[in-house]
Structures are given as C-alpha cells and as structure tokens.
Amino acid sequence: MECVFGLVGNGFAIVAADTSAVHSILVHKNNEDKIMLLDSHKLIAASGEPGDRVQFTEYVQKNVSLYQFRNGIPLTTAAAANFTRGELATALRKNPYSVNILMAGYDKEAGASLYYIDYIATLHKVDKGAFGYGSYFSLSTMDRLFRSDMSFEEAIELVDKCILEIRSRLVIAPPNFVIKIVDKDGARTHAWRQSVQDVTTASV
Amino acid sequence: MEAIGNAGSAIGILAKDGVVLIGEKKVTSKLLQTSTSAEKMYKIDDHVACAVAGIMSDANILINTARVQAQRYTFMYQEPMPVEQLVQSLCDTKQGYTQFGGLRPFGVSFLFAGWDKNHGFQLYMSDPSGNYSGWKAAAVGANNQAAQSILKQDYKDDASREEVVELALKVLSKTMDTTTLTSEKLELSEVFLTPSGSVKYHVHSPDSLTKLLVKHGVTQPTAETS
C-alpha cells in the first residue's frame, strides 16, 4: 500500500511519499522517510521491499557521491537516472531489486526533471508519475488537474488534493505523507502531512 | 620513451573554437599505401580524437581500450564521457603496466583532443608512465622539445582554428627532417563544433592539405611550377 508520486512544475520538481513502515498487518512506524537526498540537487523517492529499498537507494547515493569525489563534477539528473536504471537492469535477471523509484532533480542546463524507474528497469522521463495502489488515485487526479509550468503554490495544492484522494478512497490508506521539493536552490523537505502521530503511552 | 623519440612527431594546439592535431607520417617508401589508412590520428568517440607517437601495435591496443571505456561510460550514463575522465581512465591502465605484473609499459605517447560540456575544448598529453596533463599546445615524438619551444614562443590564446592550423604547419615544417613538405607526409585533423552544436572530428583530405600548405607558404613548390 505504499504510495509515491511526483510532478514537475516551473523550475522545480515535487515528490511525495507515504511514511508508513508496514510488515504484514503491523505498522512499525508512521514517520519513515522514503525520500532520500541523492546529492544537493537530487531526490530519490522509493517504494517497495523495505530492505531492498534502503539497500538500493543507499547504493545509488554512494555511487553518485563517489563520482563527484573522483571527477569534481556532479552527475546530471539524467546520468544518475540512467545509472540507476542500469544497475536495476543488471541485477534483474539474477537477483532483482524490488524497488520502484521516482528520481527528481534540478540541473542548470536541463532545469527540473522527474524520472520514473520501476523495478524491472523501465526508465521514463515524465512530467508526473506515481507508484503503488495510490497511483490509481493520484495519477488520475494529476491527469485532470496538472498543467505544465505550474507555480509552486499550485503544485502543492495539487499534491494535497492527491493526498486527500488517497486518504479518502484507498482502503488501508497510509495516514501520513512527506513532501520534498528540488529547485535551483537545492533539494529539501517541504512539509509533512500527518493525520496520525506515533502513539506513546498516555500520561496518567 | 626511446622509441617515441624516434617516431613521427605529432603536435596538438588549442584554438578558441576547436583543437587542431597534426602528425608527421614516417613514410619510408613510395610503395606504402598511405591514402587508405590513418597512421597518426584516431577517433575515440564522437567527441574525442587522438594523435599517436610511438609503437603502433601498442597504440592500437590502447586506442581500443579507450574506445571501450568511452562506450562503457555512455552505456552507463547515456552521456558522452568527459574528456579528462577518458584520459585519466586510459592513463590508469598505462600506470598499471608500470607497477604490476612484470610487463613492459606501452611505448606510446598520446595527444587527446576533444570537447565536453564541462570544460569545452581540451587538449591532453599522456606518456608511457601514465602521467597526463592538459595543454594549450603540446608536441610528442621526434624533435618534440624543439617543437615545444617554438610553440611556447608563438602560441597565442584565443586564436581561431585557421590561425592555429597555420601555426601547426609552420612548427611542423621547422622540426621535420625533410626538406620538402607534401600532403603525403602529413595528417591534419580538427575537432570543432558544427553550427548545430554537435562535435565534429574532421580529417583533412590530401588535396585540402596541399592547398593549405601552399597557402601558408610552407611547401617548396616543385621546379616546374615555381
């Protein structure tokens, strides 16, 4: 039931992901951050097998850092996305990773971009994308309301509408989401949308 | 290093809108089929070319290695490999032969010319030890010290490609042993950007070379025509 979605606006890209860590019928925690900072201007939002998700995204992140240390220049978002896809493709016929990824980044030449990379190493450069059962709702909402070059406020409004749709229409919908953005000033967390906090014992 | 000092010279010069590579072919016999194969200049990738001085068989292995490395990078990242990274990776290979395995080093020096979006036009020289550095103008092969000192005096920053071709021809004519310079003894190539923005590696045809030699007054015309 993991929900990840994202879209590209005017000079920025937004990704949102649910923050539940679930094992069968048990929710381990409600504030699991599934959107990793790849470097100063890239985000990777991942969904799938929790072990694979962390292992693979950390692997990509460390390789991106290594490239930068070795060569003194950062990878472009397109290069990082193609590298990621290549790693998934190489592992696919031996020992596949069950991870779906939305990679958002900002480059000076290319501007903001979003890449859809699924667990069988499909790569698409997209304006909007989504994974999981939530994608049925978020993609439909975005198809209806997305316009190219939206302002930041309009984009956040659209993201919130998608979250509302998922919350109201998906059975066992995840209660909490995190929203992160990347633009010319870098990648950062924008906000959390929490409808349930972690339960602690009530004070007597 | 000895072998390279006896091999045909090659010179590379950076212009503001391109890089020029010129090489002297050690053509020893009229029977040699010169027009069909390149001897000094090779294309590594669409955006990188190199000139060679030294043992040709060693050079072929390294050129193939460089080509594979460039394609491997493009396969992984779907972008052309930055020129410095290509040179560095080839030099890492060369260095390995100086340290491991009891094998002998490659007897080749290279001049790499290329373009990438990070640093624009670049020229690199590398030697058998695996050392490399970026240059504005460099020479390898026979008489390379003489060529290098002439280049030091005559090189101007921000020259156009035509001016650089002229400089290259003049320097080579001064350092070559032969009295007459004809297009059969030379290979000239340029790396530049087309108006549409893609990188082009152009090797001059013998006719074009002859015209340039005459234009810059570097060739001795034959008795009949003078």
Coordinates of C-alpha atoms in Angstrom, one line a residue:
Chain A
M1 CA 0.0 0.0 0.0
E2 CA 3.0 2.3 -0.4
C3 CA 2.2 5.5 -2.2
V4 CA 4.8 7.6 -4.0
F5 CA 4.0 10.3 -6.6
G6 CA 5.6 13.4 -8.0
L7 CA 5.3 16.1 -10.6
V8 CA 7.4 18.8 -12.3
G9 CA 6.5 22.5 -12.1
N10 CA 8.0 25.7 -13.2
G11 CA 11.7 25.4 -12.3
F12 CA 11.1 22.8 -9.6
A13 CA 10.0 19.2 -9.0
I14 CA 8.0 17.8 -6.1
V15 CA 7.8 14.3 -4.8
A16 CA 5.5 13.0 -2.1
A17 CA 5.7 9.6 -0.4
D18 CA 3.7 7.9 2.4
T19 CA 5.6 7.4 5.6
S20 CA 4.3 4.1 7.0
A21 CA 6.7 1.2 7.6
V22 CA 4.5 -1.9 7.4
H23 CA 5.1 -5.6 8.0
S24 CA 2.1 -7.7 7.1
I25 CA -0.7 -6.3 9.4
L26 CA 1.6 -4.4 11.7
V27 CA 2.6 -0.8 11.3
H28 CA 6.1 -0.4 12.6
K29 CA 6.2 3.3 12.4
N30 CA 4.4 6.2 10.9
N31 CA 7.3 8.6 10.2
E32 CA 9.6 6.5 7.9
D33 CA 11.2 8.9 5.4
K34 CA 11.2 7.2 2.0
I35 CA 12.6 10.1 0.0
M36 CA 16.4 10.2 0.1
L37 CA 18.7 13.1 -0.8
L38 CA 20.9 11.8 -3.5
D39 CA 23.0 15.0 -3.6
S40 CA 22.5 18.7 -3.2
H41 CA 20.1 18.8 -6.1
K42 CA 18.6 15.4 -6.5
L43 CA 15.9 13.4 -4.7
I44 CA 15.1 9.7 -4.9
A45 CA 11.6 8.6 -3.7
A46 CA 11.5 4.9 -3.5
S47 CA 8.8 2.3 -2.7
G48 CA 8.9 -1.5 -2.5
E49 CA 10.6 -4.2 -0.3
P50 CA 11.9 -2.2 2.7
G51 CA 15.3 -4.0 2.8
D52 CA 15.8 -3.6 -1.0
R53 CA 14.6 0.0 -0.9
V54 CA 17.1 1.1 1.6
Q55 CA 20.0 -1.0 0.3
F56 CA 19.5 0.1 -3.3
T57 CA 18.9 3.7 -2.7
E58 CA 21.9 4.0 -0.4
Y59 CA 24.0 2.1 -3.1
V60 CA 22.9 4.7 -5.7
Q61 CA 23.6 7.6 -3.4
K62 CA 27.1 6.4 -2.5
N63 CA 27.9 5.8 -6.2
V64 CA 26.7 9.3 -7.1
S65 CA 28.9 10.7 -4.3
L66 CA 31.9 8.7 -5.4
Y67 CA 31.5 10.0 -9.0
Q68 CA 31.5 13.5 -7.6
F69 CA 34.6 12.9 -5.4
R70 CA 36.5 11.3 -8.3
N71 CA 35.7 13.7 -11.0
G72 CA 35.0 17.0 -9.2
I73 CA 31.7 17.5 -11.0
P74 CA 28.2 16.2 -10.1
L75 CA 26.3 13.8 -12.2
T76 CA 23.4 15.3 -14.2
T77 CA 19.9 14.0 -13.2
A78 CA 19.7 12.2 -16.5
A79 CA 23.0 10.5 -16.0
A80 CA 22.1 9.5 -12.4
A81 CA 18.7 8.1 -13.6
N82 CA 20.4 6.1 -16.4
F83 CA 23.0 4.7 -14.0
T84 CA 20.2 3.7 -11.6
R85 CA 18.3 2.0 -14.3
G86 CA 21.4 0.2 -15.5
E87 CA 22.0 -1.2 -12.0
L88 CA 18.4 -2.5 -11.8
A89 CA 18.7 -4.0 -15.3
T90 CA 22.0 -5.8 -14.5
A91 CA 20.5 -7.3 -11.3
L92 CA 17.2 -8.1 -12.9
R93 CA 18.0 -11.5 -14.5
K94 CA 20.0 -12.7 -11.5
N95 CA 18.9 -11.2 -8.2
P96 CA 16.3 -8.4 -8.8
Y97 CA 15.7 -5.5 -6.5
S98 CA 12.0 -4.9 -5.8
V99 CA 12.2 -1.2 -5.7
N100 CA 10.3 1.5 -7.6
I101 CA 11.9 4.9 -7.9
L102 CA 10.9 8.4 -8.8
M103 CA 14.1 10.5 -9.2
A104 CA 13.7 14.2 -9.2
G105 CA 16.5 16.6 -9.8
Y106 CA 17.5 20.1 -10.9
D107 CA 20.3 20.8 -13.4
K108 CA 21.4 24.2 -14.6
E109 CA 21.0 23.3 -18.3
A110 CA 18.1 21.0 -18.2
G111 CA 16.1 22.6 -15.4
A112 CA 13.9 20.5 -13.2
S113 CA 13.2 16.9 -14.3
L114 CA 11.5 13.8 -13.0
Y115 CA 12.3 10.2 -13.9
Y116 CA 10.1 7.1 -13.5
I117 CA 12.2 4.0 -12.8
D118 CA 10.3 0.8 -12.0
Y119 CA 11.5 -2.4 -10.5
I120 CA 12.1 -4.1 -13.9
A121 CA 14.3 -1.2 -15.0
T122 CA 11.9 0.8 -17.1
L123 CA 13.1 4.4 -17.4
H124 CA 10.9 7.2 -18.5
K125 CA 11.4 11.0 -18.2
V126 CA 8.0 12.2 -17.1
D127 CA 6.1 15.3 -16.0
K128 CA 4.1 13.4 -13.4
G129 CA 4.4 9.8 -12.1
A130 CA 3.2 7.6 -9.4
F131 CA 3.7 4.1 -7.9
G132 CA 1.6 1.8 -5.8
Y133 CA -2.1 1.4 -5.3
G134 CA -2.2 5.1 -4.5
S135 CA -1.2 5.7 -8.1
Y136 CA -4.7 4.9 -9.3
F137 CA -5.9 7.9 -7.4
S138 CA -3.0 10.3 -7.6
L139 CA -2.3 9.8 -11.3
S140 CA -6.0 10.3 -12.2
T141 CA -6.1 13.5 -10.1
M142 CA -2.9 14.7 -11.7
D143 CA -4.2 13.9 -15.2
R144 CA -7.2 16.0 -14.5
L145 CA -5.6 19.0 -12.8
F146 CA -1.9 19.1 -13.9
R147 CA -0.7 21.9 -16.2
S148 CA 2.8 22.4 -17.4
D149 CA 4.8 25.1 -15.6
M150 CA 2.6 25.3 -12.5
S151 CA 3.7 27.7 -9.8
F152 CA 4.9 26.3 -6.5
E153 CA 1.6 27.1 -4.7
E154 CA -0.5 25.5 -7.4
A155 CA 1.7 22.4 -7.3
I156 CA 1.4 22.0 -3.6
E157 CA -2.3 22.4 -3.9
L158 CA -2.4 19.6 -6.4
V159 CA -0.2 17.3 -4.2
D160 CA -2.6 17.9 -1.3
K161 CA -5.6 17.0 -3.5
C162 CA -3.8 13.8 -4.4
I163 CA -3.1 13.0 -0.7
L164 CA -6.7 13.7 0.1
E165 CA -7.9 11.4 -2.6
I166 CA -5.7 8.6 -1.5
R167 CA -6.7 9.1 2.2
S168 CA -10.4 9.0 1.4
R169 CA -10.6 6.4 -1.3
L170 CA -7.9 3.8 -0.7
V171 CA -8.7 1.1 1.8
I172 CA -6.0 0.9 4.5
A173 CA -4.7 4.2 3.2
P174 CA -1.4 5.4 4.8
P175 CA -2.2 8.3 7.2
N176 CA 1.0 10.3 6.9
F177 CA 2.9 11.7 3.9
V178 CA 6.1 13.7 3.5
I179 CA 6.6 16.2 0.6
K180 CA 10.0 17.2 -0.7
I181 CA 11.0 19.6 -3.4
V182 CA 14.1 20.3 -5.5
D183 CA 14.8 23.5 -7.4
K184 CA 17.7 25.7 -8.2
D185 CA 18.4 26.3 -4.5
G186 CA 18.7 22.6 -3.8
A187 CA 16.7 19.6 -2.5
R188 CA 14.8 19.9 0.8
T189 CA 11.9 18.7 2.8
H190 CA 8.9 21.0 2.3
A191 CA 6.3 19.6 4.7
W192 CA 4.8 16.6 6.4
R193 CA 1.1 15.9 6.2
Q194 CA 0.2 13.9 9.3
S195 CA -3.2 12.7 10.3
V196 CA -1.9 10.2 12.9
Q197 CA 1.1 10.7 15.2
D198 CA 3.1 7.8 16.7
V199 CA 1.2 6.6 19.7
T200 CA 3.0 7.0 23.1
T201 CA 1.6 5.9 26.4
A202 CA -0.8 8.4 27.6
S203 CA 0.3 10.4 30.6
V204 CA -1.6 9.4 33.7
Chain B
M1 CA 60.4 6.6 -24.3
E2 CA 63.3 5.9 -26.7
A3 CA 61.0 4.5 -29.3
I4 CA 58.8 7.5 -29.1
G5 CA 61.7 9.9 -29.6
N6 CA 62.3 8.2 -32.9
A7 CA 58.7 8.1 -34.0
G8 CA 56.9 10.6 -36.3
S9 CA 56.1 13.8 -34.4
A10 CA 52.6 14.9 -33.6
I11 CA 51.5 18.4 -32.4
G12 CA 48.3 19.5 -30.9
I13 CA 47.1 23.1 -30.4
L14 CA 44.1 24.5 -28.7
A15 CA 42.1 27.2 -30.6
K16 CA 39.2 29.2 -29.2
D17 CA 36.8 27.3 -31.4
G18 CA 38.4 23.9 -31.7
V19 CA 41.5 21.8 -31.4
V20 CA 44.0 21.0 -34.2
L21 CA 46.1 17.9 -34.4
I22 CA 48.8 17.4 -36.9
G23 CA 51.1 14.4 -37.4
E24 CA 54.1 13.6 -39.4
K25 CA 53.9 10.2 -41.2
K26 CA 57.1 8.3 -41.2
V27 CA 56.5 7.3 -44.8
T28 CA 59.6 5.4 -45.9
S29 CA 58.6 4.1 -49.2
K30 CA 56.6 5.1 -52.3
L31 CA 55.1 1.6 -52.2
L32 CA 53.3 2.3 -48.9
Q33 CA 49.5 2.6 -49.4
T34 CA 49.1 5.8 -47.5
S35 CA 45.8 7.1 -48.6
T36 CA 43.6 4.4 -47.2
S37 CA 44.6 4.0 -43.6
A38 CA 45.2 6.5 -40.9
E39 CA 48.5 6.3 -39.2
K40 CA 48.6 9.0 -36.6
M41 CA 45.1 10.2 -35.9
Y42 CA 42.3 8.1 -34.5
K43 CA 38.7 8.8 -33.4
I44 CA 38.0 7.5 -29.9
D45 CA 34.4 8.7 -29.7
D46 CA 32.2 11.2 -31.5
H47 CA 33.7 14.0 -29.3
V48 CA 37.3 12.8 -28.7
A49 CA 40.1 12.1 -31.1
C50 CA 43.8 11.4 -30.5
A51 CA 47.2 11.6 -32.2
V52 CA 49.8 8.9 -31.6
A53 CA 53.6 8.8 -31.4
G54 CA 55.4 5.6 -30.7
I55 CA 55.0 1.9 -31.3
M56 CA 51.9 1.4 -33.4
S57 CA 51.0 -2.0 -32.1
D58 CA 50.9 -0.7 -28.6
A59 CA 48.9 2.3 -29.7
N60 CA 46.3 0.1 -31.3
I61 CA 45.7 -1.7 -28.0
L62 CA 45.3 1.5 -26.0
I63 CA 43.1 3.1 -28.6
N64 CA 40.8 0.1 -28.5
T65 CA 40.8 0.3 -24.7
A66 CA 40.0 4.0 -24.8
R67 CA 37.1 3.3 -27.2
V68 CA 35.7 0.6 -25.0
Q69 CA 36.0 2.8 -21.9
A70 CA 34.2 5.7 -23.7
Q71 CA 31.3 3.4 -24.8
R72 CA 31.1 1.8 -21.4
Y73 CA 30.6 5.2 -19.8
T74 CA 27.9 6.1 -22.4
F75 CA 26.2 2.8 -21.8
M76 CA 26.0 3.5 -18.1
Y77 CA 25.2 7.2 -18.1
Q78 CA 23.7 7.8 -21.6
E79 CA 26.0 10.8 -22.0
P80 CA 29.4 11.3 -23.7
M81 CA 32.3 10.7 -21.3
P82 CA 34.1 13.9 -20.2
V83 CA 37.4 14.1 -21.9
E84 CA 39.5 14.3 -18.8
Q85 CA 37.9 11.3 -17.3
L86 CA 38.6 9.3 -20.5
V87 CA 42.3 10.4 -20.4
Q88 CA 42.5 9.6 -16.7
S89 CA 41.0 6.2 -17.1
L90 CA 43.3 5.3 -20.0
C91 CA 46.3 6.6 -18.0
D92 CA 45.2 4.4 -15.1
T93 CA 45.6 1.4 -17.4
K94 CA 49.0 2.6 -18.6
Q95 CA 50.2 3.1 -15.0
G96 CA 49.2 -0.4 -14.1
Y97 CA 51.8 -1.7 -16.6
T98 CA 54.5 0.2 -14.8
Q99 CA 53.7 -1.2 -11.4
F100 CA 52.2 -4.7 -11.7
G101 CA 52.8 -8.0 -13.4
G102 CA 56.3 -7.6 -14.7
L103 CA 55.0 -6.5 -18.1
R104 CA 56.6 -3.7 -20.1
P105 CA 55.0 -0.3 -20.4
F106 CA 53.2 0.8 -23.6
G107 CA 55.6 2.6 -25.8
V108 CA 53.2 5.3 -26.9
S109 CA 52.6 9.0 -26.2
F110 CA 49.2 10.4 -26.9
L111 CA 47.7 13.8 -27.7
F112 CA 44.0 13.7 -26.9
A113 CA 41.7 16.4 -28.4
G114 CA 38.1 16.7 -27.5
W115 CA 35.1 18.7 -26.4
D116 CA 32.7 18.3 -23.5
K117 CA 30.1 20.5 -21.9
N118 CA 32.1 20.9 -18.7
H119 CA 35.3 22.4 -20.0
G120 CA 34.7 23.0 -23.7
F121 CA 37.7 22.2 -26.0
Q122 CA 40.6 20.4 -24.3
L123 CA 44.0 19.0 -25.2
Y124 CA 45.8 16.4 -23.1
M125 CA 49.2 14.8 -23.5
S126 CA 50.0 11.5 -21.9
D127 CA 53.1 9.4 -21.8
P128 CA 54.0 5.7 -21.1
S129 CA 54.3 6.3 -17.4
G130 CA 50.6 7.2 -17.2
N131 CA 51.2 10.8 -16.4
Y132 CA 48.9 13.3 -18.2
S133 CA 48.2 17.0 -18.1
G134 CA 46.1 19.5 -20.0
W135 CA 47.9 21.7 -22.5
K136 CA 47.2 24.7 -24.7
A137 CA 49.8 23.4 -27.2
A138 CA 51.9 20.2 -27.0
A139 CA 54.2 18.1 -29.1
V140 CA 55.2 14.4 -28.9
G141 CA 57.5 12.2 -30.9
A142 CA 60.7 13.2 -32.8
N143 CA 62.0 16.7 -32.1
N144 CA 59.3 17.4 -29.6
Q145 CA 61.4 19.6 -27.5
A146 CA 62.2 21.8 -30.4
A147 CA 58.6 21.9 -31.4
Q148 CA 57.5 22.6 -27.8
S149 CA 59.9 25.6 -27.5
I150 CA 58.7 27.1 -30.8
L151 CA 55.1 26.6 -29.6
K152 CA 55.9 28.3 -26.4
Q153 CA 57.1 31.4 -28.2
D154 CA 54.5 31.5 -31.0
Y155 CA 51.3 30.3 -29.3
K156 CA 48.6 32.9 -28.8
D157 CA 45.5 32.4 -26.6
D158 CA 42.1 32.7 -28.3
A159 CA 43.5 32.1 -31.8
S160 CA 41.0 30.9 -34.4
R161 CA 41.2 27.5 -36.0
E162 CA 42.7 28.8 -39.2
E163 CA 45.5 30.7 -37.3
V164 CA 46.2 27.6 -35.3
V165 CA 46.4 25.4 -38.4
E166 CA 48.9 27.8 -39.8
L167 CA 50.9 27.7 -36.6
A168 CA 50.8 23.9 -36.5
L169 CA 52.0 23.6 -40.1
K170 CA 54.8 26.1 -39.6
V171 CA 56.1 24.4 -36.4
L172 CA 56.0 21.0 -38.0
S173 CA 57.8 22.2 -41.1
K174 CA 60.6 23.6 -38.9
T175 CA 61.0 20.5 -36.8
M176 CA 60.7 17.9 -39.5
D177 CA 63.8 16.5 -41.0
T178 CA 62.7 16.5 -44.6
T179 CA 63.3 19.5 -46.9
T180 CA 60.0 19.4 -48.7
L181 CA 56.7 19.2 -47.0
T182 CA 53.9 17.4 -49.0
S183 CA 50.5 16.3 -48.1
E184 CA 51.5 12.7 -48.2
K185 CA 53.8 13.1 -45.3
L186 CA 51.2 14.7 -43.0
E187 CA 47.9 14.1 -41.3
L188 CA 45.9 17.0 -40.2
S189 CA 42.6 16.9 -38.3
E190 CA 40.4 19.3 -36.3
V191 CA 37.9 18.9 -33.6
F192 CA 35.2 21.6 -33.6
L193 CA 31.5 22.3 -33.1
T194 CA 29.2 22.4 -36.0
P195 CA 26.6 25.2 -36.2
S196 CA 24.0 22.8 -34.9
G197 CA 26.1 22.2 -31.7
S198 CA 27.4 18.7 -32.3
V199 CA 31.1 17.9 -32.1
K200 CA 32.8 17.1 -35.4
Y201 CA 36.1 15.4 -36.0
H202 CA 37.3 16.2 -39.4
V203 CA 40.4 14.8 -41.1
H204 CA 41.7 16.8 -44.0
S205 CA 42.0 15.2 -47.3
P206 CA 45.3 15.2 -49.1
D207 CA 44.0 17.8 -51.6
S208 CA 42.9 20.1 -48.8
L209 CA 46.2 19.7 -47.1
T210 CA 48.1 20.5 -50.2
K211 CA 46.1 23.7 -50.6
L212 CA 46.8 24.7 -47.0
L213 CA 50.5 24.0 -47.4
V214 CA 50.7 26.3 -50.4
K215 CA 48.5 28.9 -48.8
H216 CA 50.8 29.2 -45.8
G217 CA 53.9 29.1 -47.8
V218 CA 55.2 26.1 -46.1
T219 CA 55.7 23.8 -49.0
Q220 CA 58.6 24.1 -51.5
P221 CA 56.9 24.1 -54.9
T222 CA 58.4 21.8 -57.5
A223 CA 60.8 23.3 -60.1
E224 CA 58.2 23.2 -62.9
T225 CA 55.7 25.3 -61.2
S226 CA 57.8 27.9 -59.4

